[in-house]
Amino acid sequence: MRFVTRVCGLLMMLVFALAVVFTYWKELPLVRKTLQLSYEHQLLSPEREALSKNVTVYRNGYSTGGVEIQLSAKVLASRSKKGELAAYLSQFVEVEGLDETMNDSEEEMERVVFTVVADRVYNGQGALVHGYTDLQFGDRLYLVAPNLHFMWPFVKLGHRVLVTSTFSPINEPVIIESMSESPRTFRLHNFFTHEEADTLIKQTLLIDDPYDRLQPSSVGATMDRQITSKHRTSENAFDTMSTTAMSIRKRVFDVLSLGTYQDDMCDGLQLLRYHQKQAYIPHYDYFPINLTENFNFNPHRGGSNRFATVVLYLSNVPLGGQTVFPLAEMPSDLPMKYRHPFEFTRTNEAIGTELFESNSWELNMVRECSTKLASYPLKGSAVLFYSQKPNGEVDPMSLHGGCPVLEGTKWGANLWVWNKRRFNAYFDSSIVVVFTNPTPYEVKLFWSASLMGTLAANGGKRQFTSYPGHKWVLKIKEYVVLEYVVTKNTGEMQKVTVPLMDEHARKTFSSSSSPIDCKSLRLVGVF
């Protein structure tokens, strides 16, 4: 009897064990995988501890929800191919990606579940991680999904990161200082110089091109820049050509860790002038995602829109002129130098009451600009903010405005960077113009009265992106040797060669100390 009881007991235990195995059979690979991951990240022996680094892995652009792990040189070496490390780390953190659903219905979206695997890893300095040497002890790693861009995380108020740009005019890194988590806003230090600010203002006043010159600011996504608004009363111009503007545009790409500069991913550098009482009502830099059926403005669904904005302050402003984010509060623990000056709050209110009608949008802005999250214009300073979230959704918290100038004149500039090829680029009529100088003299290149550069003697060559109607003037010393107007009919790639002079012309030019009528000189060659 006892034997039968024991056998029955053993059979029942066996049946129970089989039931457990059957129930959790599908979970066994996951358990095995988890044990393997734990084994790979267990503490290494003392003699090999130098070959491992403790890091925290985060979703792209986030400061919380990170997972601490220990990465060894062996783990990274075994995942050296493109995307392998990112895919491996995606097992520890839930990665945000684009919305790949094809149906907008909530019922359909509930049935579709996508597991997003990152394809890039960035370290805390905003650099791509290729190997073990790209990591620092205690580093923060960020996982970026396919077709999305790295986004700087807030981390904490006042957090600073140093970024090097090869296009910086000074031998110091750009400092990115965290200002707000929502909207994602940062101060940029050492981003540009006072000399560059003065140069941009000077060049702006010289632009006489009817499209790019200083004129009343317009609004909208139309190609017609003559649509003005009573809610945007400033003046603006676009610098698409100058050496300073191009350097700043490329510098922005370095600061955003976007890699190689792409001209069709940003607008021209916009220059702004605000006189007293002028302002720009709170607005979004991104366009409505359903603006038109002819273009996909929804970056979360693979479209293109404005991704980030960098604002440059080119002058000091005695009163007013802040950049305000009315949906966000000013942090209470902000350093004194960044807070709203207490004595200015009442002063601004009093001056605003004198300048504007009661219940006007300008007066309402004066009040918001003295209480909400804002950046004060200080010559040489700059601000970066994102118009999109890390997963490509547009960010409504990025609402911002140009506060009324209460005293003085404000000069500023801004660059809009897109997540993909910008809207206007699809209708762009830009033309590449290549200038070549075979003469024995240095040649100066001018566009719209602005010196764009020089062509070295005996074969110097420069290339510019220009537009139909742009007029180029080439000078040797102070004498015009060629005027060239860009036209569509000549093609998208146009070559311009400085005309050679015959012997008589060269002798006349070299020996003359007074102005020469270059039309009387005999030029050899065509352009």
GROMACS .gro file of N, CA, C and O in nm, residues 179-183 185 187 323-331 334 340 368-369 371-375:
model
  100
  179MET      N    1   1.851   7.459  -1.999
  179MET     CA    2   1.768   7.570  -1.951
  179MET      C    3   1.628   7.522  -1.911
  179MET      O    4   1.572   7.566  -1.812
  180SER      N    5   1.571   7.431  -1.990
  180SER     CA    6   1.436   7.382  -1.962
  180SER      C    7   1.419   7.244  -2.025
  180SER      O    8   1.472   7.218  -2.133
  181GLU      N    9   1.343   7.157  -1.956
  181GLU     CA   10   1.318   7.024  -2.011
  181GLU      C   11   1.198   7.023  -2.104
  181GLU      O   12   1.194   6.947  -2.200
  182SER      N   13   1.100   7.109  -2.075
  182SER     CA   14   0.981   7.117  -2.161
  182SER      C   15   0.935   7.262  -2.167
  182SER      O   16   0.880   7.313  -2.069
  183PRO      N   17   0.962   7.329  -2.279
  183PRO     CA   18   1.026   7.279  -2.401
  183PRO      C   19   1.175   7.255  -2.380
  183PRO      O   20   1.237   7.316  -2.292
  185THR      N   21   1.510   7.332  -2.408
  185THR     CA   22   1.572   7.461  -2.438
  185THR      C   23   1.710   7.468  -2.373
  185THR      O   24   1.728   7.423  -2.260
  187ARG      N   25   2.094   7.712  -2.348
  187ARG     CA   26   2.175   7.829  -2.380
  187ARG      C   27   2.304   7.783  -2.446
  187ARG      O   28   2.361   7.680  -2.407
  323THR      N   29   1.308   8.641  -2.577
  323THR     CA   30   1.242   8.528  -2.643
  323THR      C   31   1.166   8.455  -2.534
  323THR      O   32   1.226   8.406  -2.438
  324VAL      N   33   1.033   8.449  -2.546
  324VAL     CA   34   0.951   8.395  -2.439
  324VAL      C   35   0.885   8.265  -2.481
  324VAL      O   36   0.850   8.246  -2.598
  325PHE      N   37   0.871   8.173  -2.384
  325PHE     CA   38   0.800   8.047  -2.403
  325PHE      C   39   0.681   8.050  -2.307
  325PHE      O   40   0.692   8.009  -2.191
  326PRO      N   41   0.566   8.100  -2.353
  326PRO     CA   42   0.455   8.130  -2.262
  326PRO      C   43   0.389   8.010  -2.197
  326PRO      O   44   0.313   8.026  -2.101
  327LEU      N   45   0.414   7.888  -2.245
  327LEU     CA   46   0.353   7.770  -2.185
  327LEU      C   47   0.438   7.713  -2.072
  327LEU      O   48   0.398   7.616  -2.007
  328ALA      N   49   0.555   7.772  -2.049
  328ALA     CA   50   0.647   7.720  -1.947
  328ALA      C   51   0.676   7.826  -1.843
  328ALA      O   52   0.682   7.945  -1.873
  329GLU      N   53   0.694   7.781  -1.719
  329GLU     CA   54   0.726   7.872  -1.610
  329GLU      C   55   0.877   7.890  -1.600
  329GLU      O   56   0.955   7.802  -1.637
  330MET      N   57   0.917   8.004  -1.547
  330MET     CA   58   1.059   8.028  -1.521
  330MET      C   59   1.101   7.942  -1.402
  330MET      O   60   1.036   7.947  -1.297
  331PRO      N   61   1.205   7.860  -1.414
  331PRO     CA   62   1.248   7.776  -1.301
  331PRO      C   63   1.279   7.860  -1.179
  331PRO      O   64   1.347   7.964  -1.188
  334LEU      N   65   1.663   7.903  -1.083
  334LEU     CA   66   1.749   7.954  -1.189
  334LEU      C   67   1.852   8.051  -1.129
  334LEU      O   68   1.821   8.126  -1.037
  340HIS      N   69   1.416   8.681  -1.419
  340HIS     CA   70   1.355   8.809  -1.454
  340HIS      C   71   1.401   8.913  -1.352
  340HIS      O   72   1.380   8.895  -1.232
  368GLU      N   73   0.359   8.855  -2.010
  368GLU     CA   74   0.409   8.718  -2.018
  368GLU      C   75   0.562   8.715  -2.020
  368GLU      O   76   0.625   8.627  -1.960
  369CYS      N   77   0.620   8.812  -2.089
  369CYS     CA   78   0.765   8.815  -2.104
  369CYS      C   79   0.837   8.844  -1.973
  369CYS      O   80   0.958   8.822  -1.961
  371THR      N   81   0.717   8.714  -1.679
  371THR     CA   82   0.680   8.611  -1.581
  371THR      C   83   0.710   8.469  -1.630
  371THR      O   84   0.746   8.383  -1.550
  372LYS      N   85   0.694   8.442  -1.758
  372LYS     CA   86   0.712   8.307  -1.811
  372LYS      C   87   0.858   8.280  -1.847
  372LYS      O   88   0.944   8.369  -1.838
  373LEU      N   89   0.886   8.156  -1.888
  373LEU     CA   90   1.021   8.118  -1.928
  373LEU      C   91   1.068   8.208  -2.042
  373LEU      O   92   1.000   8.219  -2.145
  374ALA      N   93   1.181   8.273  -2.025
  374ALA     CA   94   1.228   8.367  -2.126
  374ALA      C   95   1.380   8.376  -2.124
  374ALA      O   96   1.445   8.350  -2.023
  375SER      N   97   1.433   8.415  -2.239
  375SER     CA   98   1.576   8.439  -2.253
  375SER      C   99   1.596   8.584  -2.293
  375SER      O  100   1.533   8.633  -2.387
   0.00000   0.00000   0.00000
